[in-house]
Coordinates of N, CA, C and O and ligand atoms in Angstrom, one line a residue:
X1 N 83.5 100.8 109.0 CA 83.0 100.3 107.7 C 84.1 100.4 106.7 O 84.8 101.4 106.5
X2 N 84.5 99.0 105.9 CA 85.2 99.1 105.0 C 84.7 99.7 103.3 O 84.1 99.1 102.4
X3 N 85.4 101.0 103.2 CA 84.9 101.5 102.0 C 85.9 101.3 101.0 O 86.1 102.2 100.2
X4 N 87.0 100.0 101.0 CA 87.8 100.1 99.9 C 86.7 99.5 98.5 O 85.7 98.8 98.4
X5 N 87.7 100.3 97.3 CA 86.9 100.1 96.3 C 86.9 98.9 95.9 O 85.8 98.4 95.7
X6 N 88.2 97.9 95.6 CA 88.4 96.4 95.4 C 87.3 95.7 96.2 O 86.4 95.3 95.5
X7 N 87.3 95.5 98.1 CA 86.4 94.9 98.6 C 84.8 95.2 97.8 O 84.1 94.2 97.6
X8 N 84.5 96.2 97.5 CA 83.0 96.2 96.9 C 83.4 95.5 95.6 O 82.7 94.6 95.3
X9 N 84.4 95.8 94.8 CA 84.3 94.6 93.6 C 83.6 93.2 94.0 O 82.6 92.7 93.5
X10 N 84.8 92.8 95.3 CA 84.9 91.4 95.3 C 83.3 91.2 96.2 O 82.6 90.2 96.0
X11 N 83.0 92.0 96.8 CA 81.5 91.6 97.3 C 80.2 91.6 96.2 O 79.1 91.1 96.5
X12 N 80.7 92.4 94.6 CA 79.5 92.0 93.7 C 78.9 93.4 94.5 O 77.7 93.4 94.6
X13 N 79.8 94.6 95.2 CA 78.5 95.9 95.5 C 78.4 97.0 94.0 O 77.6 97.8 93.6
X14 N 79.7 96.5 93.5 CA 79.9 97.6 92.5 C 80.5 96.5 91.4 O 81.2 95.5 91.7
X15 N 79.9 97.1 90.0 CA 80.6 96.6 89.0 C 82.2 96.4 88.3 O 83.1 97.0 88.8
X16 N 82.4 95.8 87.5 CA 84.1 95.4 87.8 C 83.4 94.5 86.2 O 82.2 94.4 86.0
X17 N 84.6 94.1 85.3 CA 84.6 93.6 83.9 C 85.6 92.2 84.5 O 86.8 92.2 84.3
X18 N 84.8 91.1 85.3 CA 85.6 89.8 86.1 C 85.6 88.9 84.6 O 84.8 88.7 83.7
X19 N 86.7 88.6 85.1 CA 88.0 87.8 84.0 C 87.8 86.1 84.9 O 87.6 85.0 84.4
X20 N 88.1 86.4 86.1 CA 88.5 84.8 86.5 C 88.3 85.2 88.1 O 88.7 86.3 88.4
X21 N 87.7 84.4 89.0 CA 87.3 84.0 90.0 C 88.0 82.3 90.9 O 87.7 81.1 90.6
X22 N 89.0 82.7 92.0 CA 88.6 81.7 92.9 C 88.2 81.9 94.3 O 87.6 82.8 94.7
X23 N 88.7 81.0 94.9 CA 88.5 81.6 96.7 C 89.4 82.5 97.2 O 89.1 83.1 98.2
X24 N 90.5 82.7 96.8 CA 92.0 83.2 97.3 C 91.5 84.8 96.2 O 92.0 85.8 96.6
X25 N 91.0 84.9 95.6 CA 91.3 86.0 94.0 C 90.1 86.3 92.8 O 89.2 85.7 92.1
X26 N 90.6 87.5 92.9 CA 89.6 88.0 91.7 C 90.2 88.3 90.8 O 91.4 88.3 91.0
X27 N 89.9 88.8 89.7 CA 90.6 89.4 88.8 C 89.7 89.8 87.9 O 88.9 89.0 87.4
X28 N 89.8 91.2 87.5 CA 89.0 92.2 86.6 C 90.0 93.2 85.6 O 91.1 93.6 85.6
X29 N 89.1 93.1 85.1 CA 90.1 94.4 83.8 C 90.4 95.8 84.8 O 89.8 96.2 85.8
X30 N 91.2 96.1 84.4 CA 91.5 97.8 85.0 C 90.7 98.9 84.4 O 90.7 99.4 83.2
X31 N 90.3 99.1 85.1 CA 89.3 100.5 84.8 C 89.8 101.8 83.7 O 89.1 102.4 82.8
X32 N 91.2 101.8 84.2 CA 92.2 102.9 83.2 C 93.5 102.5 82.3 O 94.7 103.0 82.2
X33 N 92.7 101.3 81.7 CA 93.8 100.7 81.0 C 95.5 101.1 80.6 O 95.6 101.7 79.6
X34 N 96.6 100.9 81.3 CA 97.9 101.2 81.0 C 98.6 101.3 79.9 O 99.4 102.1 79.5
X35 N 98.1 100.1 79.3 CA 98.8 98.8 78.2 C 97.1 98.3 77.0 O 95.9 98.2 77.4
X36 N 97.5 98.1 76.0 CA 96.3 97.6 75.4 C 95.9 96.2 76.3 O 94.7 96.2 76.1
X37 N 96.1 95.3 76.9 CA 95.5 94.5 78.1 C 95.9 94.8 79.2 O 97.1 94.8 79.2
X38 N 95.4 95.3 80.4 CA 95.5 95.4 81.6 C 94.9 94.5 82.3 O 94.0 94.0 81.6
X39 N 95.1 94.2 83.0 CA 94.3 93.0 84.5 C 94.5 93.3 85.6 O 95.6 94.0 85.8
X40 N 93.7 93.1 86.8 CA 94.4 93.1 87.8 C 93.6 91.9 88.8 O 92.4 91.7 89.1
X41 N 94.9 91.3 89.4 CA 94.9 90.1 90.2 C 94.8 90.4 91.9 O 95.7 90.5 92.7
X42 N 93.4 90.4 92.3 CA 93.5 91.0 93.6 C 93.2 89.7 94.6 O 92.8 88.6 94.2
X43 N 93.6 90.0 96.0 CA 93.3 88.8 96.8 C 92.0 89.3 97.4 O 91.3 90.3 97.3
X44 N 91.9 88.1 97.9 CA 90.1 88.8 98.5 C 90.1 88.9 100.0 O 89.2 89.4 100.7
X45 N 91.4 88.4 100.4 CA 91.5 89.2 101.7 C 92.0 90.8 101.8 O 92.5 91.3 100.8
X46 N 91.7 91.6 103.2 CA 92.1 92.8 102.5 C 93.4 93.2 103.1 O 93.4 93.5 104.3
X47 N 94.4 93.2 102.5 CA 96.1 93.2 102.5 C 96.4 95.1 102.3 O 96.0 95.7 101.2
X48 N 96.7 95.6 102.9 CA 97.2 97.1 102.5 C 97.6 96.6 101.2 O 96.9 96.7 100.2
X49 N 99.2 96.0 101.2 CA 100.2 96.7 100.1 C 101.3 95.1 100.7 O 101.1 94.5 101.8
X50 N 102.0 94.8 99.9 CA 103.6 93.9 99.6 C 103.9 94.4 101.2 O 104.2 93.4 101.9
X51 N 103.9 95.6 101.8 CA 104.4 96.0 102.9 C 103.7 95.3 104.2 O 104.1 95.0 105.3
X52 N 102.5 95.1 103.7 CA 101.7 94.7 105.2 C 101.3 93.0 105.2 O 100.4 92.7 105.9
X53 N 102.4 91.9 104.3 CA 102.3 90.7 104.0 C 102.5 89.9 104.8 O 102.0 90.8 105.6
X54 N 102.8 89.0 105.7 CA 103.1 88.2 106.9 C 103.2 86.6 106.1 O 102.5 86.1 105.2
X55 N 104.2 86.2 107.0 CA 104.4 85.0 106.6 C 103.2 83.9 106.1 O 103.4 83.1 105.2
X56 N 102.0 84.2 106.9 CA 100.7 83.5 106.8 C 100.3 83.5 105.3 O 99.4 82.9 104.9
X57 N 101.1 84.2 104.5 CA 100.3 84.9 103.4 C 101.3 84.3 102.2 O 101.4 84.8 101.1
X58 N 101.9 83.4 102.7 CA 103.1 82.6 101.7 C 102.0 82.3 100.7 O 102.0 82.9 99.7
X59 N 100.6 81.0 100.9 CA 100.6 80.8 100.1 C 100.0 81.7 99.0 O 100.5 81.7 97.9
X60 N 98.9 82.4 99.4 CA 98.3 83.5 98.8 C 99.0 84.1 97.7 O 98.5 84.4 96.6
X61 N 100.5 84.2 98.3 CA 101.4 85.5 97.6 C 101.7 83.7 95.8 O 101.5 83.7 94.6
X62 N 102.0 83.0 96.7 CA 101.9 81.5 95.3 C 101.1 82.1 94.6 O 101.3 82.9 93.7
X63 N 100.2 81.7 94.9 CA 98.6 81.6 94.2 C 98.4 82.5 93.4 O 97.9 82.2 92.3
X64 N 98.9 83.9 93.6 CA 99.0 85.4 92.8 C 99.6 84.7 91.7 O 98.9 84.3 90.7
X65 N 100.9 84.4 91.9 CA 101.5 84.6 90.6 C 101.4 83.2 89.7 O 101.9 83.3 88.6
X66 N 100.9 82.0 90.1 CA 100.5 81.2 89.5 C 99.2 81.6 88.8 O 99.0 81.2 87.7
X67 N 98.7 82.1 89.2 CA 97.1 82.4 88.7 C 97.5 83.9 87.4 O 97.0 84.2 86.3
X68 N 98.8 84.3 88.3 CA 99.3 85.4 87.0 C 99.6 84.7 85.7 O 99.4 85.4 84.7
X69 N 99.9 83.5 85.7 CA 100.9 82.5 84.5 C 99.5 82.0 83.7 O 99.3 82.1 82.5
X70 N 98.5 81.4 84.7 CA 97.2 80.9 83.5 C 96.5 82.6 83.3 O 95.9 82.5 82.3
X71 N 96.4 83.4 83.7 CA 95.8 84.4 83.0 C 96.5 85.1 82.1 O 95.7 85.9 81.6
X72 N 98.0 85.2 81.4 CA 98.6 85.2 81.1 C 98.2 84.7 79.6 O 98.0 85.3 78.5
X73 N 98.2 83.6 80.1 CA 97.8 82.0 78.6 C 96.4 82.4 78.1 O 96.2 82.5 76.9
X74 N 95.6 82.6 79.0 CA 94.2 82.9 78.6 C 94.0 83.9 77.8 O 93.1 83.8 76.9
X75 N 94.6 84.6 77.9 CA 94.7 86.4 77.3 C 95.2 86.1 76.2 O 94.7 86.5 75.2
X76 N 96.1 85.4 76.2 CA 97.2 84.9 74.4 C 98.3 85.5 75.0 O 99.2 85.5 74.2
X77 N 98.5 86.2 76.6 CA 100.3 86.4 76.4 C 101.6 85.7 77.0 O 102.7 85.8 77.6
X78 N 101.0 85.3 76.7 CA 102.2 83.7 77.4 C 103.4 83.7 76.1 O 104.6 83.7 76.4
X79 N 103.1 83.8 75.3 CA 104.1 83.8 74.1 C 104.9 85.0 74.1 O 106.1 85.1 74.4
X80 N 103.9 86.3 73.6 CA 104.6 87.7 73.4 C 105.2 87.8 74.4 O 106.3 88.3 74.2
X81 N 105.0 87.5 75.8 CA 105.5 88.3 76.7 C 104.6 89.1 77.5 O 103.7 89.5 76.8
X82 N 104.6 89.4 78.9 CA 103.8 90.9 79.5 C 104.9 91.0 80.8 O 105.8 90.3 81.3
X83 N 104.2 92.4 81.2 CA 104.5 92.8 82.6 C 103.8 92.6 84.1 O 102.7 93.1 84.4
X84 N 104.3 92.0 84.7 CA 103.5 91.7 86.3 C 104.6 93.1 86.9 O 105.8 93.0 86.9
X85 N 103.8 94.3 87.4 CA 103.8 94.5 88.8 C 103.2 95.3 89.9 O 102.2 96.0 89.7
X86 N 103.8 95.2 91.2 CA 102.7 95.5 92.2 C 103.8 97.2 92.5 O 105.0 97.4 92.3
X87 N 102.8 97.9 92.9 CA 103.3 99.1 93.0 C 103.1 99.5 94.7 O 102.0 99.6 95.0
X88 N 103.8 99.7 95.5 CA 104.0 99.5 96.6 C 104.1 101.3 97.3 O 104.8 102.3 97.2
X89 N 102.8 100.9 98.0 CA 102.8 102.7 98.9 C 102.6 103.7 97.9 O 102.2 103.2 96.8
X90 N 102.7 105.2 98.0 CA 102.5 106.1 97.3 C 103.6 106.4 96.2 O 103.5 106.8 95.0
X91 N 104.6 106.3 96.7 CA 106.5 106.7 96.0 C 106.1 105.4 95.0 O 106.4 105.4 93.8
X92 N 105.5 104.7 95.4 CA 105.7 103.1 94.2 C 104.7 103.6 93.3 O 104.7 103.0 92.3
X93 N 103.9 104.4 93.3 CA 102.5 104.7 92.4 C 101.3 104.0 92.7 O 100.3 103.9 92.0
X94 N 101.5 103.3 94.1 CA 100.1 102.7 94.7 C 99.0 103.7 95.2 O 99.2 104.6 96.1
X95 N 97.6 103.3 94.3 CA 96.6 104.7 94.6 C 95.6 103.7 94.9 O 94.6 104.3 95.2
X96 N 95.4 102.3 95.0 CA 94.3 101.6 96.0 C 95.0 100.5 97.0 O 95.9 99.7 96.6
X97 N 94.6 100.8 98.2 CA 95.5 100.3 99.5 C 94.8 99.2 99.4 O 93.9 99.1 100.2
X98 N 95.1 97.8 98.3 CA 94.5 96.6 98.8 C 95.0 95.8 98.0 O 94.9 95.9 96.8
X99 N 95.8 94.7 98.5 CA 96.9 93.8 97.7 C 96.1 93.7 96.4 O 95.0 93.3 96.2
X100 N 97.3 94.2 95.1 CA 96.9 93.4 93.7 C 98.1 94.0 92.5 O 98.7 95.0 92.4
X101 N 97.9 92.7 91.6 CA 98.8 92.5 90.9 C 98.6 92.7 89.5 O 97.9 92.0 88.8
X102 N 99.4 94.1 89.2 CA 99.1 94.1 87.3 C 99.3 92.9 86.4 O 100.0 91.9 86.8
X103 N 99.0 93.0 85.7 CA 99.2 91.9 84.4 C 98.7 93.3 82.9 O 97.7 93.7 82.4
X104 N 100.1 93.4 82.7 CA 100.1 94.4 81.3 C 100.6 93.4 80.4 O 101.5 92.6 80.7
X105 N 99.8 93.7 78.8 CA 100.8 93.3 77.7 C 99.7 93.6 76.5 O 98.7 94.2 76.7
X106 N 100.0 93.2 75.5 CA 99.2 93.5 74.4 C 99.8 94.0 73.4 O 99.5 93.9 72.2
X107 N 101.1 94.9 73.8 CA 101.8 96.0 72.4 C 102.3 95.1 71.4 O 102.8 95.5 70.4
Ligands
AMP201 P1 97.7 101.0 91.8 O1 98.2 102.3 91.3 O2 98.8 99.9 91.8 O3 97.1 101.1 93.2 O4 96.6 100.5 90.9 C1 95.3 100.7 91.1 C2 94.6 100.4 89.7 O5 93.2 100.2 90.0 C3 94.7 101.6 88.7 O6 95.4 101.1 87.6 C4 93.3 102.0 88.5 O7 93.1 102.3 87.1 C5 92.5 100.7 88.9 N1 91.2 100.9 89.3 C6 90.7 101.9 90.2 N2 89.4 101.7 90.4 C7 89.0 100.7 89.6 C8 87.7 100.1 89.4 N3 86.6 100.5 90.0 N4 87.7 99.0 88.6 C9 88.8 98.6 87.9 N5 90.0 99.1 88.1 C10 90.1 100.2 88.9

């Protein structure tokens, strides 16, 4: 049984504050906000980490950061500026094992 907490987002088992939806991605506010806007851009397949990517996943890995660029615009930070990143394994500060991508900015 998969008990990652992202998969129950993206299944609608557990609540999440969804920002934007497609077939490839979700994307919900962060639970423990970083930054006065946090996001996070997850895929909806279930990916460990950047570490466990395979070539198959070229386009997916697109789609992230394109879909980073209009949520970005959406939010109002296309102008100011923000931070995209993925924190990789434990030493990187990764504490949920399922591909996804910050989007900080707001200061
Ligand atoms: P990372 O450290 O890169 O693995 O980031 C995981 C992020 O997920 C952290 O910033 C957490 O605050 C956030 N998080 C954990 N559980 C939830 C949840 N149920 N809903 C929204 N965000 C969450």
């Amino acid at each position: 049984m998969n008990d990652c907490i992202f998969c129950k987002i993206i299944k609608k088992e557990i609540p999440a504050d969804i920002f934007y939806e497609n077939q490839d991605l979700i994307v919900f506010k962060d639970i423990a906000p970083k930054a006065p806007i946090h996001y996070l851009i997850v895929s909806k397949q279930h990916i460990k980490s950047i570490n466990h990517l395979k070539e198959e996943n070229k386009d997916l890995m697109g789609g992230m950061f394109l879909t980073a660029k209009k949520i970005a615009d959406k939010l109002g930070l296309k102008d100011k500026g923000y931070k995209l990143t993925f924190n990789v394994g434990r030493g990187g500060g990764q504490i949920v094992d399922h591909l996804h991508l910050h989007i900080l900015g707001g200061w």
